[in-house]
Tab-separated table of C-alpha atoms in Angstrom:
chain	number	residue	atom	x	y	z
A	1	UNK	CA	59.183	42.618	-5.339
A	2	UNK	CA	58.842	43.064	-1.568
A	3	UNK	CA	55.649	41.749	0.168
A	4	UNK	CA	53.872	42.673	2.762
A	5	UNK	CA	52.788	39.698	4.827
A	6	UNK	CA	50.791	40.754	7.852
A	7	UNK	CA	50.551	37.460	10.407
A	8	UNK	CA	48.494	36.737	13.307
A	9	UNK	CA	46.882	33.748	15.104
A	10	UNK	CA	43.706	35.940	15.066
A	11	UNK	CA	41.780	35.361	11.793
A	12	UNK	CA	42.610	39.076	10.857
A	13	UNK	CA	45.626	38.267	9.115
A	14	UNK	CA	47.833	35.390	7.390
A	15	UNK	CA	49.190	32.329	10.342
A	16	UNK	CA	52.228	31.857	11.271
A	17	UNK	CA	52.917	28.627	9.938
A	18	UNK	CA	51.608	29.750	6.408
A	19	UNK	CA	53.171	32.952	6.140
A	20	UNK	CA	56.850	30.337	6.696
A	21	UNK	CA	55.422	27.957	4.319
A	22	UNK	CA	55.363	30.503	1.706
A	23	UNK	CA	58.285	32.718	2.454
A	24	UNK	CA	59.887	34.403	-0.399
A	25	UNK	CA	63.056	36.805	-0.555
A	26	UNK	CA	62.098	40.262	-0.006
A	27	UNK	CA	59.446	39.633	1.970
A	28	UNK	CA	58.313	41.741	5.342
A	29	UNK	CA	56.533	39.717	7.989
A	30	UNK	CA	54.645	42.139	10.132
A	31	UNK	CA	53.741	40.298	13.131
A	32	UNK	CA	50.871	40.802	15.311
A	33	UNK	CA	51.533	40.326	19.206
A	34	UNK	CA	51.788	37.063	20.488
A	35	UNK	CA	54.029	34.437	20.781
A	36	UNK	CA	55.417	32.330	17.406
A	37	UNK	CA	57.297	29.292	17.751
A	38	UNK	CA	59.862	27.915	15.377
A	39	UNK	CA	60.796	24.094	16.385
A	40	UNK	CA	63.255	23.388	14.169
A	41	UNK	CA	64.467	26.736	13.430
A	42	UNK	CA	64.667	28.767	10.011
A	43	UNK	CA	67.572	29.190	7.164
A	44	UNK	CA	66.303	33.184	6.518
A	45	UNK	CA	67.020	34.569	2.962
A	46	UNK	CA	66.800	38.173	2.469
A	47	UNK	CA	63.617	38.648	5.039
A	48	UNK	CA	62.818	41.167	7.120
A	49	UNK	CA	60.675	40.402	10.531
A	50	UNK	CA	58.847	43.127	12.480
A	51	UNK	CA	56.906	43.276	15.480
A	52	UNK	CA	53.757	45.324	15.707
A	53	UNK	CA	53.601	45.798	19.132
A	54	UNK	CA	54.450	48.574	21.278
A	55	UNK	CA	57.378	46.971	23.118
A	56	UNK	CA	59.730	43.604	21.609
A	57	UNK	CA	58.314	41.875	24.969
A	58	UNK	CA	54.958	41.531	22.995
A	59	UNK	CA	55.854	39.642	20.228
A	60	UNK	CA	57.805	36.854	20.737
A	61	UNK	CA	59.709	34.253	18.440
A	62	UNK	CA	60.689	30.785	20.033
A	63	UNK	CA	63.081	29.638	17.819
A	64	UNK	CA	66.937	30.244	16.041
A	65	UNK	CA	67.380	31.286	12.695
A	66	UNK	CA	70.464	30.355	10.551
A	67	UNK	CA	72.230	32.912	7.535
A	68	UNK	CA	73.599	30.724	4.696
A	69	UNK	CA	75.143	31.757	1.622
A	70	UNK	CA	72.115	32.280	0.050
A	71	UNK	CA	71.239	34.883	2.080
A	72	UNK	CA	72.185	38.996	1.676
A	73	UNK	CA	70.239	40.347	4.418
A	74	UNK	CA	68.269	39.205	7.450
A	75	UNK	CA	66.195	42.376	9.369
A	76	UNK	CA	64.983	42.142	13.149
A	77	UNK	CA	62.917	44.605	14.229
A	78	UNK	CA	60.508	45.362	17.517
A	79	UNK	CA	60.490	41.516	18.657
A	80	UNK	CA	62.044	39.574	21.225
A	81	UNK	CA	63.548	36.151	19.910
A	82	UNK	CA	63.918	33.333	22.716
A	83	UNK	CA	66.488	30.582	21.696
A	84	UNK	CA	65.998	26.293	21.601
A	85	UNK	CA	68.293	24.719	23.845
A	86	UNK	CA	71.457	24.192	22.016
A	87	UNK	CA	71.071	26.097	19.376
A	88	UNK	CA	72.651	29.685	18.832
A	89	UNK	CA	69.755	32.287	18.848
A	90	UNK	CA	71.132	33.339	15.398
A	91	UNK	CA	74.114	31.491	13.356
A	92	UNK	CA	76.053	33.137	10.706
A	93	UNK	CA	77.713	30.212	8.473
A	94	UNK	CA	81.031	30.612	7.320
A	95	UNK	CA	80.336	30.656	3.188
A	96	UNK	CA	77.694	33.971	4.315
A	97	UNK	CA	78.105	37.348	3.189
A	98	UNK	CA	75.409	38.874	4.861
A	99	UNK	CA	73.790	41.762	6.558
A	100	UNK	CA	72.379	40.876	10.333
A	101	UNK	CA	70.526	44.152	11.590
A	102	UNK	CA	68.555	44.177	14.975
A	103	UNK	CA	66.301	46.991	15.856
A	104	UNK	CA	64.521	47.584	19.019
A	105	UNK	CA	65.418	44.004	19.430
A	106	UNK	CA	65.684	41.419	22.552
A	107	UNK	CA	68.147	38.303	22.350
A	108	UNK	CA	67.494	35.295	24.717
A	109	UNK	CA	69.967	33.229	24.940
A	110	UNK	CA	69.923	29.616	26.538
A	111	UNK	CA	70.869	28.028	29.995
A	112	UNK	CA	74.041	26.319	28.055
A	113	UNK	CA	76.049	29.572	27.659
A	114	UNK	CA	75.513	29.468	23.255
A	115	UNK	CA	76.719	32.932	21.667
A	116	UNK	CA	73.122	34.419	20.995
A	117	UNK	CA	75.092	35.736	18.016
A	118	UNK	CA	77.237	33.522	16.377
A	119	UNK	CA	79.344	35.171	13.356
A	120	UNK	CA	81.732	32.528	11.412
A	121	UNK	CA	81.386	34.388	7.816
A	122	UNK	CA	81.683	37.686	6.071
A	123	UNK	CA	78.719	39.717	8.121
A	124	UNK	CA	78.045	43.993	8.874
A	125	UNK	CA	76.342	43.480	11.849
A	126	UNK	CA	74.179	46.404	13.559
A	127	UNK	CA	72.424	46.380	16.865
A	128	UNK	CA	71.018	49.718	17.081
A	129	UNK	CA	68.724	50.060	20.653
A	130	UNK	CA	68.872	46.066	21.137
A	131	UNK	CA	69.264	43.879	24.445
A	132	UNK	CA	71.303	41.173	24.056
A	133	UNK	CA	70.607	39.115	27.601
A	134	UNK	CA	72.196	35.753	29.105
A	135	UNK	CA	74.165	35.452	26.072
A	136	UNK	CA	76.945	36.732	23.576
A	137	UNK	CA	77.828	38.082	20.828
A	138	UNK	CA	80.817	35.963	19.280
A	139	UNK	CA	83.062	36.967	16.163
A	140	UNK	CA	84.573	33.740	15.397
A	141	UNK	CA	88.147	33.392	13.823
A	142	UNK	CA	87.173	32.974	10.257
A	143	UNK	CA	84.656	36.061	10.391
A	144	UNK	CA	85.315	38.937	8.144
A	145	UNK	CA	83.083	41.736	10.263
A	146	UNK	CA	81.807	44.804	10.581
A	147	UNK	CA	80.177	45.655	14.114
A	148	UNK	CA	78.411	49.101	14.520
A	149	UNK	CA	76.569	48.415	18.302
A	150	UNK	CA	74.577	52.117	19.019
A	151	UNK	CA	72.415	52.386	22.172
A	152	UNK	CA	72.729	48.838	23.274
A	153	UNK	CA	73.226	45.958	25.842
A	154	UNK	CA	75.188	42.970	26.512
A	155	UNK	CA	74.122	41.627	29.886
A	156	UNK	CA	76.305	38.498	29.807
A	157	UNK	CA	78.896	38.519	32.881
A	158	UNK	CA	80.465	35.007	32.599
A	159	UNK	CA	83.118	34.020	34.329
A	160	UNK	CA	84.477	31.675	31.466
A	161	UNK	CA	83.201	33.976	28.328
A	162	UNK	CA	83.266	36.810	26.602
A	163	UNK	CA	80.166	39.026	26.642
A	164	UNK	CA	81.760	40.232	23.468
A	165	UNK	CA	84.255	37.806	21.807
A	166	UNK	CA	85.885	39.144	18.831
A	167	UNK	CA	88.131	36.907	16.593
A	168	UNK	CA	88.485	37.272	13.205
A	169	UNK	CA	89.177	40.297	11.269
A	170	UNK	CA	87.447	43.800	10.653
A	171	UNK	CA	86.127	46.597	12.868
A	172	UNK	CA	83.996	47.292	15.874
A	173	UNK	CA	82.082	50.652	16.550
A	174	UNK	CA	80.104	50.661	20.195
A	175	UNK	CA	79.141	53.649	20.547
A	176	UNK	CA	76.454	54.885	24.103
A	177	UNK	CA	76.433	50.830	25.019
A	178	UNK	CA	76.794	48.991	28.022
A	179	UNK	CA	78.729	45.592	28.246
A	180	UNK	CA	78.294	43.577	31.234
A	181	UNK	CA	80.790	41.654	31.033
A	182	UNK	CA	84.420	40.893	28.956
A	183	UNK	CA	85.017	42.599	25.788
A	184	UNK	CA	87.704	40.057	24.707
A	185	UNK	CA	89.778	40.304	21.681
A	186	UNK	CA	92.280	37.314	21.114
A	187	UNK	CA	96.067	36.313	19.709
A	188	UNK	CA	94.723	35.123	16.539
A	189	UNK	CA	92.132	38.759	16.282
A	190	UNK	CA	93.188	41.303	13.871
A	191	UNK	CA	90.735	44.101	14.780
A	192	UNK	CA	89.635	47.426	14.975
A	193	UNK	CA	87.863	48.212	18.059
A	194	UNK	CA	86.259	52.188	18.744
A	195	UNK	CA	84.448	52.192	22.271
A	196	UNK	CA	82.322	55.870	22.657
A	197	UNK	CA	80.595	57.213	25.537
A	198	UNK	CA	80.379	53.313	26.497
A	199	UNK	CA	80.919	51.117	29.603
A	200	UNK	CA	82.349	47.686	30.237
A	201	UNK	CA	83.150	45.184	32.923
A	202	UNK	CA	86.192	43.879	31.532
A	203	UNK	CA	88.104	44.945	28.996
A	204	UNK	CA	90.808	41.632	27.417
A	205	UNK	CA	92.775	43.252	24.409
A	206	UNK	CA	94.954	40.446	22.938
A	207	UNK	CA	96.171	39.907	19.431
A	208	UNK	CA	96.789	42.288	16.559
A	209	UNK	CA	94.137	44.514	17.962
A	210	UNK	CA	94.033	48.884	17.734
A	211	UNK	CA	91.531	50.297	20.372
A	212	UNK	CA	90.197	53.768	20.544
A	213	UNK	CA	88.659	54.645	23.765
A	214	UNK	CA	86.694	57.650	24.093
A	215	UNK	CA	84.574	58.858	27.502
A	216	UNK	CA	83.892	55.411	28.474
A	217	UNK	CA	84.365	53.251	31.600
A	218	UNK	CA	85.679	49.867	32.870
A	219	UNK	CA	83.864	49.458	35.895
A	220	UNK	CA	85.196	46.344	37.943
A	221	UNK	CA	87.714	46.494	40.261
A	222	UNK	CA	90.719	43.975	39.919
A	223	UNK	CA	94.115	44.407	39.347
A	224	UNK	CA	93.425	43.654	35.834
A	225	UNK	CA	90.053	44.756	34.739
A	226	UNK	CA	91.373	45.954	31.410
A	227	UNK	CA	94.258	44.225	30.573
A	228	UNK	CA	96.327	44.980	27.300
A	229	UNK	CA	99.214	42.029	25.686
A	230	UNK	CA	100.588	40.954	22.146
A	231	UNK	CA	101.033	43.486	19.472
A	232	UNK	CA	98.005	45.570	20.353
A	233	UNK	CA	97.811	49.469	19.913
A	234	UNK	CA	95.394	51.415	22.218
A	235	UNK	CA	94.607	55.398	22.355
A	236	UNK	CA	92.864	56.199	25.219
A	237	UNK	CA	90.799	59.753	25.783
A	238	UNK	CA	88.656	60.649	28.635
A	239	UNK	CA	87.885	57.572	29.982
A	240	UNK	CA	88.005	55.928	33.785
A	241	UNK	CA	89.164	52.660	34.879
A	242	UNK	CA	87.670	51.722	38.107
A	243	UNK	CA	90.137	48.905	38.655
A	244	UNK	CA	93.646	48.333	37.325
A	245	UNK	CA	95.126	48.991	33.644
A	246	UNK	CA	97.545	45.755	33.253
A	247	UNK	CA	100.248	46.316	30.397
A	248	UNK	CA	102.595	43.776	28.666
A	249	UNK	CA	104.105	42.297	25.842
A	250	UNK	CA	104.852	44.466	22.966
A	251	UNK	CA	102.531	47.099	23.407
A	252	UNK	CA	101.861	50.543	22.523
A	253	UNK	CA	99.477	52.778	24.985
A	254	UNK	CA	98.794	56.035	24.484
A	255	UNK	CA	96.423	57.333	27.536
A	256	UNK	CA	95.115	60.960	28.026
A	257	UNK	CA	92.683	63.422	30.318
A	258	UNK	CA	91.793	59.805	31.780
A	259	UNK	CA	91.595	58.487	35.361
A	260	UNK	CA	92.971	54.849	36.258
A	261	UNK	CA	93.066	53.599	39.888
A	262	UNK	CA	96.049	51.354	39.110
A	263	UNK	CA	98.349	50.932	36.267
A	264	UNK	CA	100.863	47.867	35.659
A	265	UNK	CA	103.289	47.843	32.678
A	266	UNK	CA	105.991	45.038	32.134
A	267	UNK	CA	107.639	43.286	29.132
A	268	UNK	CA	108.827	45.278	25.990
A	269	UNK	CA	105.359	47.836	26.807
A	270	UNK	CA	104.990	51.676	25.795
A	271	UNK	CA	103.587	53.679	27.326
A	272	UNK	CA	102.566	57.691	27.227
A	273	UNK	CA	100.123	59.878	30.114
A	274	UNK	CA	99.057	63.096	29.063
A	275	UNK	CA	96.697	64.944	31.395
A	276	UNK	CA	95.765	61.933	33.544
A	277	UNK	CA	95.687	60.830	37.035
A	278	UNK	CA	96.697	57.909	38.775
A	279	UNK	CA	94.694	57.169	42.032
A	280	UNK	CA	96.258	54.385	43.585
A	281	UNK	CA	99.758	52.748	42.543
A	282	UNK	CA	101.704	53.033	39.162
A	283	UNK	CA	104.292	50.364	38.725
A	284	UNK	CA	106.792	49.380	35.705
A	285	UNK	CA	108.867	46.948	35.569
A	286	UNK	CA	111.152	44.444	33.101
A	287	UNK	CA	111.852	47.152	30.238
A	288	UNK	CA	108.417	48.879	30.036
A	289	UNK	CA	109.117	52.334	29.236
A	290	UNK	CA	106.610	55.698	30.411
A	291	UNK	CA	106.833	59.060	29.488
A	292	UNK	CA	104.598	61.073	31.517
A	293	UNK	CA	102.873	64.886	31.138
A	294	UNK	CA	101.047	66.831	33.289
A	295	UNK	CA	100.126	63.073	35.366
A	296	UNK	CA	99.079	63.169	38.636
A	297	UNK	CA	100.879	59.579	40.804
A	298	UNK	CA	99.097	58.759	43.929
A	299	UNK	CA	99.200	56.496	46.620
A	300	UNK	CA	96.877	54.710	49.278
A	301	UNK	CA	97.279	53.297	52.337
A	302	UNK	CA	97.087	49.466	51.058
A	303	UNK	CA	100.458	50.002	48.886
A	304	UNK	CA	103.745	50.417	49.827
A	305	UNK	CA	104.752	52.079	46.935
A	306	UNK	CA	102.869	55.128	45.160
A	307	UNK	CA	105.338	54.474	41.981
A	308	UNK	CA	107.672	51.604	41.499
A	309	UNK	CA	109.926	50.699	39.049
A	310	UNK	CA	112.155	47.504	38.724
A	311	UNK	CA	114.365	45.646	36.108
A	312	UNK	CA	114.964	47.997	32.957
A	313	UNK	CA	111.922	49.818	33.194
A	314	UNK	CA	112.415	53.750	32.812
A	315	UNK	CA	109.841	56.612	33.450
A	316	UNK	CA	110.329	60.139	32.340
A	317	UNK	CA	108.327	62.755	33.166
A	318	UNK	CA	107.335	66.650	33.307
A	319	UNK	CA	104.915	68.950	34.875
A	320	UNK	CA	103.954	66.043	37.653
A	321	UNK	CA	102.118	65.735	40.517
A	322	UNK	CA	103.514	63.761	42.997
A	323	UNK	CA	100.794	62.588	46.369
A	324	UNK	CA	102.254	59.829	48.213
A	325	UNK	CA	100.023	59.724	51.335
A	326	UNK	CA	102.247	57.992	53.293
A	327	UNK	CA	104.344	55.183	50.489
A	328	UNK	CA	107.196	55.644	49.034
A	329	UNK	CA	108.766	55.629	45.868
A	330	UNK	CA	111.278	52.846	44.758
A	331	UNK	CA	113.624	52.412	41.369
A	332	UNK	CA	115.093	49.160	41.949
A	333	UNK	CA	117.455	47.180	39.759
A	334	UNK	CA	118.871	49.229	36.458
A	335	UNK	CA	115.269	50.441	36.314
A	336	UNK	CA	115.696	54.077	35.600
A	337	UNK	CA	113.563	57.444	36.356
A	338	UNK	CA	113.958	61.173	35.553
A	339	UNK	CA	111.125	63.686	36.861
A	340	UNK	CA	110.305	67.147	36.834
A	341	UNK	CA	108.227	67.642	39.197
A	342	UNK	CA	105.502	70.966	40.059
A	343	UNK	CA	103.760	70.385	42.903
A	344	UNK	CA	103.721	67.304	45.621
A	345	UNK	CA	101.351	66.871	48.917
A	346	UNK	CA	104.577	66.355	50.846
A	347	UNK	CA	107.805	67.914	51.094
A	348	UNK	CA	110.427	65.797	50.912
A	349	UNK	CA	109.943	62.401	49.092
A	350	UNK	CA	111.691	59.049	50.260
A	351	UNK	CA	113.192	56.824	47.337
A	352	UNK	CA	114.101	53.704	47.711
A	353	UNK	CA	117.140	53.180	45.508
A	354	UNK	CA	119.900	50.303	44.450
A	355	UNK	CA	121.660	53.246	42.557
A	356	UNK	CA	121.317	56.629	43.084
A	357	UNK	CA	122.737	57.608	39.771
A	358	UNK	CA	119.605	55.914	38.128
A	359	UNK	CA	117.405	58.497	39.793
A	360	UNK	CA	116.819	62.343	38.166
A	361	UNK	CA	113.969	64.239	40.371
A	362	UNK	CA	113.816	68.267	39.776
A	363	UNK	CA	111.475	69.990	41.438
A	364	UNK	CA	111.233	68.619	45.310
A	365	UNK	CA	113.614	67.435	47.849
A	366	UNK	CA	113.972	64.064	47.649
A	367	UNK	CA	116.276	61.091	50.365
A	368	UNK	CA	117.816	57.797	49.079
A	369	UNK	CA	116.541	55.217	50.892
A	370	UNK	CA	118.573	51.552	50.298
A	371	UNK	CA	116.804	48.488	49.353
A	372	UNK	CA	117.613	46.070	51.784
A	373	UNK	CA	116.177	43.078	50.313
């Protein structure tokens, strides 16, 4: 039977330290504000924890707690929960099969870069309007998960970890979230991951990993700010990458009504652009393949090239937009391109060339220029 345990250091309620001296499963701590410390930490099983305050900042817990087997469910609610040093703020074992669920919740994590959230076993875990800050949130590679993160933060932006590290296998949902940092998926991850109406930093999409991308944003700006390898699937809808979309290995992009300032494809990668613009430079090369609809390619001033391709790379397209602003475009090696093209902000187009032959451009006048190189 649940209880009710109402605690407080002010004579108007149970203490701290006996309301953990008698815990029992089912049981609802309602805490007063204040601060609580736990020194040595707490194995939790099947409690629920809830500040009374009007904010998290006014009750706080100095402490970790740790999910075992024993426990099925583990409830944060209206506090803010400061880590010990060494110590992840909350540790899932790997024998768990648990529920972790934070609400209107604030994660400290330490000065010795611990996950705040530290997932080894079977675990749905839900942040719903929770601050996860100096720390992570790490699905390690024996965790069977379940992620749903709704109106949320991960302020983390290390430069040698993941604000979001998922390993492991099962699903991630983020929906109206901010990351701060990498979203990393890795080779071993086998992982759904759905990002809506969110933004990133970085994005790191590795693995056996299928991404669904709707009306979010990768903010930073480097060459490869969301960078896509291994076997990885990713549908892309809406969305705007600040920075550069970096594509290899053997994977499969599909990108639509989206905005990307620069775009890199190489290896065995496939690639289709429905709808989409990009700002700066497009280049494929090795035998990446494009198809291309309705696209807008652009160029700026600090590339030679507006759209490049090399080795065995091939790009068809239709119904383009072609706005070189001064570069050129170049099909070099056996790389191979054929274009339809309705409108351009110039009138002829210069291509550099090895082979004529390789290049198909309807639509626009267009010069062979040879590579000298």
């Amino acid at each position: 039977m649940t209880r009710l345990v109402k605690v407080s250091g002010r004579g108007d309620g149970t203490d701290w330290k006996s309301a953990l001296k008698d815990l029992q499963p089912d049981d609802v701590l309602l805490l007063a504000p204040g601060f609580y410390e736990l020194n040595q930490g707490l194995e939790v099983n099947n409690i629920t924890i809830k500040g009374t305050g009007n904010a998290p900042e006014e009750t706080v817990i100095s402490g970790f707690f740790v999910l075992d087997r024993d426990c099925s469910f583990f409830t944060l609610e209206n506090i803010c929960l400061q880590t010990k040093s060494d110590h992840n703020t909350i540790y899932v074992e790997d024998n768990a099969d648990t529920y972790l669920t934070l609400r209107n919740t604030n994660l400290y994590g330490d000065e010795n870069d611990m996950a705040a959230i530290a997932v080894n076993g079977k675990c749905t875990l839900e942040l719903f309007s929770s601050k996860i800050l100096n720390s992570s949130v790490s699905l390690f590679a024996q965790a069977d998960f379940r992620l749903t993160m709704t109106d949320s933060l991960i302020d983390y932006d290390s430069k040698d970890y993941a604000a979001l590290g998922i390993q492991g296998k099962g699903t991630a949902i983020i929906s109206n979230s901010v990351i701060h940092g990498n979203l990393s998926t890795y080779p071993d991850s086998n992982a759904e991951v759905d990002l809506n109406n969110t933004s990133i930093s970085y994005g790191l999409i590795h693995g056996q990993t299928w991404v669904n991308m709707l009306n979010s944003t990768v903010e930073k700006n480097d060459d490869s700010s969301f960078y896509i390898s291994d076997d990885s699937w990713v549908n892309i809808l809406q969305s705007e990458f600040k920075g550069g979309v970096f594509i290899d290995n053997n994977t499969k992009t599909l990108i639509q009504n989206s905005k990307i300032d620069r775009l890199i494809a190489c290896d065995n990668a496939k690639v289709t652009l429905n709808n989409s613009s990009i700002v700066s430079h497009a280049d494929f090369q090795d035998k990446a393949s494009a198809d291309a609809t309705r696209v807008a390619f652009s160029g700026r001033d600090d590339f030679e090239y507006f759209l490049a391709l090399n080795g065995q790379a091939s790009l068809g397209g239709r119904d383009l937009i072609l706005n070189p602003n001064g570069s050129t475009l170049a099909v070099q090696d056996d790389a191979k391109i054929k274009l339809n093209i309705v409108s351009s902000s110039s009138k002829d187009l210069e291509v550099e060339c090895n082979s004529r032959p390789n290049v198909n451009i309807l639509g626009m006048r267009w010069e062979a220029k040879k590579n000298n190189d």
